[in-house]
């Protein structure tokens, strides 16, 4: 019996060794999150947008999005599962179910001397981006989240939420967050025109609005434009980078049951996906992953023409649903994201690609 057990252990060990040896590790990781973008949203994009980027992916999976304490998750718990490899409670950001901080993929990347950056269309202190930076027990603690941004060394940050950085309380005194960033060597961009007219080659913060960015239809720039501003800066690192891009307001269109809002934001997000894939194809050694934190609206496609025009969307809720979300991957390590799996496995696989020696 002991001999049999020993043989089994050797087989398991050798399988793990071969698996880790055969899995190619990327130098760069670009993670794009369509907030609220269930598989049904992807169907709408594939049907309605002729040149949608989802057909460009070679590995596809499905993620089960539950929170630790609820079948229906929110962006805080959903993004924490992706960023840390652990499920947590509803509203919790970057902490476990007991409130203890969890290491996220940005922190691990920085430990490995990789560059990090994020681009969002909400406030940078909102639930999804916060899960890659901060550790709080409520997503509503945006002032505390902003303070934790100031304590980190993320190379590029683009989004809204400037009001949380005008003044932040630290050591019983009021300190201007932008002064802190300048003292740490960051360039600061305070509006989109200033950013788009520049060619950044240094780490920077671009907090373009006090609140969230305007809707895609009301902007004269796209999420792809912002994404392209980040990539040259992060690419300066010889050790590679980890980047997160969020189509934040796809979710808000779902909450409003607003087809035009949803589809416009989804199209804007598709442009950012194309930008990421084009970078990966031109530069190589880059894994591009698309997923969502949850589905919003319980949406279905109820009518339309065979060419995808005139589609009609219907909704069953103004909240979230437990629908699975798609996971699309292309590049070194993409095979880890095939099949049906829990959302925290996205995070665990990302950690393994960064550092195969990590154990969960």
PDB file of N, CA and C in Angstrom, residues 40-107:
ATOM      1  N   UNK A  40     -24.351  37.180 -22.150  1.00  0.00           N
ATOM      2  CA  UNK A  40     -25.416  37.733 -22.988  1.00  0.00           C
ATOM      3  C   UNK A  40     -24.994  39.059 -23.627  1.00  0.00           C
ATOM      4  N   UNK A  41     -24.226  39.862 -22.906  1.00  0.00           N
ATOM      5  CA  UNK A  41     -23.719  41.120 -23.455  1.00  0.00           C
ATOM      6  C   UNK A  41     -22.737  40.837 -24.594  1.00  0.00           C
ATOM      7  N   UNK A  42     -21.902  39.828 -24.398  1.00  0.00           N
ATOM      8  CA  UNK A  42     -20.954  39.456 -25.448  1.00  0.00           C
ATOM      9  C   UNK A  42     -21.717  39.011 -26.692  1.00  0.00           C
ATOM     10  N   UNK A  43     -22.806  38.269 -26.490  1.00  0.00           N
ATOM     11  CA  UNK A  43     -23.644  37.863 -27.623  1.00  0.00           C
ATOM     12  C   UNK A  43     -24.158  39.084 -28.377  1.00  0.00           C
ATOM     13  N   UNK A  44     -24.595  40.091 -27.631  1.00  0.00           N
ATOM     14  CA  UNK A  44     -25.094  41.316 -28.261  1.00  0.00           C
ATOM     15  C   UNK A  44     -23.993  41.998 -29.064  1.00  0.00           C
ATOM     16  N   UNK A  45     -22.790  42.018 -28.511  1.00  0.00           N
ATOM     17  CA  UNK A  45     -21.666  42.644 -29.217  1.00  0.00           C
ATOM     18  C   UNK A  45     -21.320  41.878 -30.487  1.00  0.00           C
ATOM     19  N   UNK A  46     -21.267  40.554 -30.386  1.00  0.00           N
ATOM     20  CA  UNK A  46     -20.907  39.729 -31.542  1.00  0.00           C
ATOM     21  C   UNK A  46     -21.954  39.860 -32.646  1.00  0.00           C
ATOM     22  N   UNK A  47     -23.223  39.919 -32.258  1.00  0.00           N
ATOM     23  CA  UNK A  47     -24.297  40.028 -33.242  1.00  0.00           C
ATOM     24  C   UNK A  47     -24.373  41.418 -33.866  1.00  0.00           C
ATOM     25  N   UNK A  48     -24.179  42.443 -33.047  1.00  0.00           N
ATOM     26  CA  UNK A  48     -24.494  43.809 -33.484  1.00  0.00           C
ATOM     27  C   UNK A  48     -23.308  44.566 -34.067  1.00  0.00           C
ATOM     28  N   UNK A  49     -22.087  44.282 -33.569  1.00  0.00           N
ATOM     29  CA  UNK A  49     -20.912  45.014 -34.043  1.00  0.00           C
ATOM     30  C   UNK A  49     -20.135  44.135 -35.021  1.00  0.00           C
ATOM     31  N   UNK A  50     -20.150  44.454 -36.310  1.00  0.00           N
ATOM     32  CA  UNK A  50     -19.539  43.575 -37.326  1.00  0.00           C
ATOM     33  C   UNK A  50     -18.068  43.269 -37.063  1.00  0.00           C
ATOM     34  N   UNK A  51     -17.331  44.240 -36.567  1.00  0.00           N
ATOM     35  CA  UNK A  51     -15.890  44.051 -36.364  1.00  0.00           C
ATOM     36  C   UNK A  51     -15.543  43.870 -34.895  1.00  0.00           C
ATOM     37  N   UNK A  52     -16.429  43.228 -34.148  1.00  0.00           N
ATOM     38  CA  UNK A  52     -16.183  43.038 -32.716  1.00  0.00           C
ATOM     39  C   UNK A  52     -14.923  42.199 -32.502  1.00  0.00           C
ATOM     40  N   UNK A  53     -14.216  42.443 -31.394  1.00  0.00           N
ATOM     41  CA  UNK A  53     -12.932  41.763 -31.173  1.00  0.00           C
ATOM     42  C   UNK A  53     -13.038  40.365 -30.574  1.00  0.00           C
ATOM     43  N   UNK A  54     -14.218  39.950 -30.144  1.00  0.00           N
ATOM     44  CA  UNK A  54     -14.314  38.667 -29.444  1.00  0.00           C
ATOM     45  C   UNK A  54     -13.965  37.490 -30.347  1.00  0.00           C
ATOM     46  N   UNK A  55     -14.147  37.639 -31.643  1.00  0.00           N
ATOM     47  CA  UNK A  55     -13.806  36.570 -32.585  1.00  0.00           C
ATOM     48  C   UNK A  55     -12.296  36.380 -32.713  1.00  0.00           C
ATOM     49  N   UNK A  56     -11.529  37.295 -32.189  1.00  0.00           N
ATOM     50  CA  UNK A  56     -10.065  37.213 -32.306  1.00  0.00           C
ATOM     51  C   UNK A  56      -9.443  36.307 -31.243  1.00  0.00           C
ATOM     52  N   UNK A  57     -10.235  35.868 -30.273  1.00  0.00           N
ATOM     53  CA  UNK A  57      -9.675  35.087 -29.166  1.00  0.00           C
ATOM     54  C   UNK A  57      -9.646  33.599 -29.493  1.00  0.00           C
ATOM     55  N   UNK A  58      -8.656  32.924 -28.947  1.00  0.00           N
ATOM     56  CA  UNK A  58      -8.447  31.505 -29.230  1.00  0.00           C
ATOM     57  C   UNK A  58      -8.719  30.600 -28.031  1.00  0.00           C
ATOM     58  N   UNK A  59      -8.920  31.171 -26.855  1.00  0.00           N
ATOM     59  CA  UNK A  59      -9.278  30.385 -25.668  1.00  0.00           C
ATOM     60  C   UNK A  59     -10.453  31.061 -24.975  1.00  0.00           C
ATOM     61  N   UNK A  60     -11.492  30.269 -24.674  1.00  0.00           N
ATOM     62  CA  UNK A  60     -12.723  30.823 -24.109  1.00  0.00           C
ATOM     63  C   UNK A  60     -13.176  29.971 -22.937  1.00  0.00           C
ATOM     64  N   UNK A  61     -13.627  30.613 -21.879  1.00  0.00           N
ATOM     65  CA  UNK A  61     -14.164  29.917 -20.717  1.00  0.00           C
ATOM     66  C   UNK A  61     -15.351  30.663 -20.147  1.00  0.00           C
ATOM     67  N   UNK A  62     -15.882  30.122 -19.045  1.00  0.00           N
ATOM     68  CA  UNK A  62     -16.988  30.765 -18.335  1.00  0.00           C
ATOM     69  C   UNK A  62     -16.665  30.821 -16.852  1.00  0.00           C
ATOM     70  N   UNK A  63     -16.959  31.955 -16.247  1.00  0.00           N
ATOM     71  CA  UNK A  63     -16.673  32.177 -14.831  1.00  0.00           C
ATOM     72  C   UNK A  63     -17.966  32.248 -14.029  1.00  0.00           C
ATOM     73  N   UNK A  64     -17.983  31.543 -12.893  1.00  0.00           N
ATOM     74  CA  UNK A  64     -19.108  31.575 -11.948  1.00  0.00           C
ATOM     75  C   UNK A  64     -18.811  32.683 -10.943  1.00  0.00           C
ATOM     76  N   UNK A  65     -19.717  33.653 -10.812  1.00  0.00           N
ATOM     77  CA  UNK A  65     -19.355  34.922 -10.177  1.00  0.00           C
ATOM     78  C   UNK A  65     -19.801  35.097  -8.725  1.00  0.00           C
ATOM     79  N   UNK A  66     -20.199  34.051  -8.039  1.00  0.00           N
ATOM     80  CA  UNK A  66     -20.736  34.198  -6.674  1.00  0.00           C
ATOM     81  C   UNK A  66     -19.763  34.908  -5.737  1.00  0.00           C
ATOM     82  N   UNK A  67     -20.325  35.635  -4.761  1.00  0.00           N
ATOM     83  CA  UNK A  67     -19.540  36.143  -3.635  1.00  0.00           C
ATOM     84  C   UNK A  67     -19.458  35.055  -2.570  1.00  0.00           C
ATOM     85  N   UNK A  68     -18.640  35.262  -1.552  1.00  0.00           N
ATOM     86  CA  UNK A  68     -18.513  34.265  -0.485  1.00  0.00           C
ATOM     87  C   UNK A  68     -19.801  34.132   0.312  1.00  0.00           C
ATOM     88  N   UNK A  69     -20.549  35.229   0.430  1.00  0.00           N
ATOM     89  CA  UNK A  69     -21.736  35.234   1.285  1.00  0.00           C
ATOM     90  C   UNK A  69     -23.029  35.463   0.523  1.00  0.00           C
ATOM     91  N   UNK A  70     -22.983  35.400  -0.819  1.00  0.00           N
ATOM     92  CA  UNK A  70     -24.183  35.706  -1.586  1.00  0.00           C
ATOM     93  C   UNK A  70     -24.057  35.099  -2.976  1.00  0.00           C
ATOM     94  N   UNK A  71     -25.144  34.521  -3.456  1.00  0.00           N
ATOM     95  CA  UNK A  71     -25.145  34.005  -4.826  1.00  0.00           C
ATOM     96  C   UNK A  71     -24.893  35.132  -5.825  1.00  0.00           C
ATOM     97  N   UNK A  72     -25.507  36.287  -5.567  1.00  0.00           N
ATOM     98  CA  UNK A  72     -25.298  37.453  -6.419  1.00  0.00           C
ATOM     99  C   UNK A  72     -24.147  38.274  -5.849  1.00  0.00           C
ATOM    100  N   UNK A  73     -23.168  38.553  -6.662  1.00  0.00           N
ATOM    101  CA  UNK A  73     -22.024  39.335  -6.189  1.00  0.00           C
ATOM    102  C   UNK A  73     -22.188  40.798  -6.562  1.00  0.00           C
ATOM    103  N   UNK A  74     -21.267  41.619  -6.087  1.00  0.00           N
ATOM    104  CA  UNK A  74     -21.172  43.005  -6.534  1.00  0.00           C
ATOM    105  C   UNK A  74     -19.771  43.214  -7.096  1.00  0.00           C
ATOM    106  N   UNK A  75     -19.502  44.422  -7.568  1.00  0.00           N
ATOM    107  CA  UNK A  75     -18.203  44.674  -8.194  1.00  0.00           C
ATOM    108  C   UNK A  75     -17.052  44.557  -7.213  1.00  0.00           C
ATOM    109  N   UNK A  76     -17.286  44.896  -5.949  1.00  0.00           N
ATOM    110  CA  UNK A  76     -16.216  44.823  -4.948  1.00  0.00           C
ATOM    111  C   UNK A  76     -15.765  43.382  -4.745  1.00  0.00           C
ATOM    112  N   UNK A  77     -16.700  42.514  -4.404  1.00  0.00           N
ATOM    113  CA  UNK A  77     -16.362  41.106  -4.182  1.00  0.00           C
ATOM    114  C   UNK A  77     -15.942  40.431  -5.483  1.00  0.00           C
ATOM    115  N   UNK A  78     -16.623  40.770  -6.580  1.00  0.00           N
ATOM    116  CA  UNK A  78     -16.290  40.159  -7.861  1.00  0.00           C
ATOM    117  C   UNK A  78     -14.893  40.511  -8.323  1.00  0.00           C
ATOM    118  N   UNK A  79     -14.530  41.785  -8.212  1.00  0.00           N
ATOM    119  CA  UNK A  79     -13.192  42.206  -8.621  1.00  0.00           C
ATOM    120  C   UNK A  79     -12.129  41.692  -7.661  1.00  0.00           C
ATOM    121  N   UNK A  80     -12.462  41.583  -6.375  1.00  0.00           N
ATOM    122  CA  UNK A  80     -11.501  41.043  -5.409  1.00  0.00           C
ATOM    123  C   UNK A  80     -11.153  39.595  -5.738  1.00  0.00           C
ATOM    124  N   UNK A  81     -12.145  38.806  -6.139  1.00  0.00           N
ATOM    125  CA  UNK A  81     -11.869  37.421  -6.539  1.00  0.00           C
ATOM    126  C   UNK A  81     -10.884  37.378  -7.703  1.00  0.00           C
ATOM    127  N   UNK A  82     -11.066  38.285  -8.659  1.00  0.00           N
ATOM    128  CA  UNK A  82     -10.193  38.318  -9.826  1.00  0.00           C
ATOM    129  C   UNK A  82      -8.801  38.834  -9.468  1.00  0.00           C
ATOM    130  N   UNK A  83      -8.744  39.835  -8.606  1.00  0.00           N
ATOM    131  CA  UNK A  83      -7.457  40.483  -8.310  1.00  0.00           C
ATOM    132  C   UNK A  83      -6.628  39.741  -7.269  1.00  0.00           C
ATOM    133  N   UNK A  84      -7.274  38.899  -6.436  1.00  0.00           N
ATOM    134  CA  UNK A  84      -6.541  38.239  -5.342  1.00  0.00           C
ATOM    135  C   UNK A  84      -6.550  36.721  -5.401  1.00  0.00           C
ATOM    136  N   UNK A  85      -7.517  36.130  -6.114  1.00  0.00           N
ATOM    137  CA  UNK A  85      -7.630  34.676  -6.125  1.00  0.00           C
ATOM    138  C   UNK A  85      -8.442  34.125  -4.974  1.00  0.00           C
ATOM    139  N   UNK A  86      -9.173  34.994  -4.272  1.00  0.00           N
ATOM    140  CA  UNK A  86     -10.017  34.552  -3.159  1.00  0.00           C
ATOM    141  C   UNK A  86     -11.383  35.219  -3.236  1.00  0.00           C
ATOM    142  N   UNK A  87     -12.419  34.445  -2.953  1.00  0.00           N
ATOM    143  CA  UNK A  87     -13.747  35.029  -2.813  1.00  0.00           C
ATOM    144  C   UNK A  87     -13.857  35.766  -1.487  1.00  0.00           C
ATOM    145  N   UNK A  88     -14.661  36.807  -1.480  1.00  0.00           N
ATOM    146  CA  UNK A  88     -14.906  37.533  -0.244  1.00  0.00           C
ATOM    147  C   UNK A  88     -16.362  37.954  -0.184  1.00  0.00           C
ATOM    148  N   UNK A  89     -16.713  38.699   0.862  1.00  0.00           N
ATOM    149  CA  UNK A  89     -18.095  39.092   1.075  1.00  0.00           C
ATOM    150  C   UNK A  89     -18.500  40.268   0.184  1.00  0.00           C
ATOM    151  N   UNK A  90     -19.768  40.360  -0.025  1.00  0.00           N
ATOM    152  CA  UNK A  90     -20.389  41.481  -0.729  1.00  0.00           C
ATOM    153  C   UNK A  90     -19.888  42.796  -0.133  1.00  0.00           C
ATOM    154  N   UNK A  91     -19.499  43.739  -0.980  1.00  0.00           N
ATOM    155  CA  UNK A  91     -19.025  45.078  -0.594  1.00  0.00           C
ATOM    156  C   UNK A  91     -17.567  45.107  -0.143  1.00  0.00           C
ATOM    157  N   UNK A  92     -16.958  43.947   0.192  1.00  0.00           N
ATOM    158  CA  UNK A  92     -15.576  43.929   0.670  1.00  0.00           C
ATOM    159  C   UNK A  92     -14.614  44.161  -0.500  1.00  0.00           C
ATOM    160  N   UNK A  93     -13.560  44.912  -0.238  1.00  0.00           N
ATOM    161  CA  UNK A  93     -12.578  45.248  -1.276  1.00  0.00           C
ATOM    162  C   UNK A  93     -11.183  44.829  -0.828  1.00  0.00           C
ATOM    163  N   UNK A  94     -10.598  43.841  -1.499  1.00  0.00           N
ATOM    164  CA  UNK A  94      -9.211  43.478  -1.239  1.00  0.00           C
ATOM    165  C   UNK A  94      -8.944  42.870   0.120  1.00  0.00           C
ATOM    166  N   UNK A  95      -9.984  42.381   0.781  1.00  0.00           N
ATOM    167  CA  UNK A  95      -9.829  41.730   2.084  1.00  0.00           C
ATOM    168  C   UNK A  95     -10.597  40.417   2.071  1.00  0.00           C
ATOM    169  N   UNK A  96     -10.234  39.507   2.986  1.00  0.00           N
ATOM    170  CA  UNK A  96     -10.954  38.246   3.077  1.00  0.00           C
ATOM    171  C   UNK A  96     -12.243  38.429   3.871  1.00  0.00           C
ATOM    172  N   UNK A  97     -12.937  37.344   4.126  1.00  0.00           N
ATOM    173  CA  UNK A  97     -14.240  37.428   4.789  1.00  0.00           C
ATOM    174  C   UNK A  97     -14.141  37.897   6.233  1.00  0.00           C
ATOM    175  N   UNK A  98     -12.940  37.882   6.794  1.00  0.00           N
ATOM    176  CA  UNK A  98     -12.719  38.376   8.160  1.00  0.00           C
ATOM    177  C   UNK A  98     -12.142  39.791   8.167  1.00  0.00           C
ATOM    178  N   UNK A  99     -11.956  40.359   6.988  1.00  0.00           N
ATOM    179  CA  UNK A  99     -11.424  41.712   6.897  1.00  0.00           C
ATOM    180  C   UNK A  99      -9.920  41.809   6.819  1.00  0.00           C
ATOM    181  N   UNK A 100      -9.237  40.675   6.678  1.00  0.00           N
ATOM    182  CA  UNK A 100      -7.774  40.681   6.583  1.00  0.00           C
ATOM    183  C   UNK A 100      -7.334  41.001   5.151  1.00  0.00           C
ATOM    184  N   UNK A 101      -6.304  41.836   4.976  1.00  0.00           N
ATOM    185  CA  UNK A 101      -5.852  42.196   3.630  1.00  0.00           C
ATOM    186  C   UNK A 101      -5.394  40.978   2.827  1.00  0.00           C
ATOM    187  N   UNK A 102      -5.720  40.980   1.549  1.00  0.00           N
ATOM    188  CA  UNK A 102      -5.285  39.949   0.613  1.00  0.00           C
ATOM    189  C   UNK A 102      -4.323  40.574  -0.394  1.00  0.00           C
ATOM    190  N   UNK A 103      -3.264  39.871  -0.716  1.00  0.00           N
ATOM    191  CA  UNK A 103      -2.338  40.364  -1.731  1.00  0.00           C
ATOM    192  C   UNK A 103      -3.016  40.340  -3.090  1.00  0.00           C
ATOM    193  N   UNK A 104      -2.902  41.419  -3.846  1.00  0.00           N
ATOM    194  CA  UNK A 104      -3.488  41.457  -5.184  1.00  0.00           C
ATOM    195  C   UNK A 104      -2.404  41.365  -6.257  1.00  0.00           C
ATOM    196  N   UNK A 105      -2.828  41.193  -7.495  1.00  0.00           N
ATOM    197  CA  UNK A 105      -1.862  40.939  -8.566  1.00  0.00           C
ATOM    198  C   UNK A 105      -0.994  42.161  -8.857  1.00  0.00           C
ATOM    199  N   UNK A 106      -1.487  43.369  -8.590  1.00  0.00           N
ATOM    200  CA  UNK A 106      -0.632  44.545  -8.749  1.00  0.00           C
ATOM    201  C   UNK A 106       0.504  44.513  -7.732  1.00  0.00           C
ATOM    202  N   UNK A 107       0.179  44.160  -6.505  1.00  0.00           N
ATOM    203  CA  UNK A 107       1.208  44.103  -5.459  1.00  0.00           C
ATOM    204  C   UNK A 107       2.251  43.037  -5.774  1.00  0.00           C
TER     205      UNK A 107
END
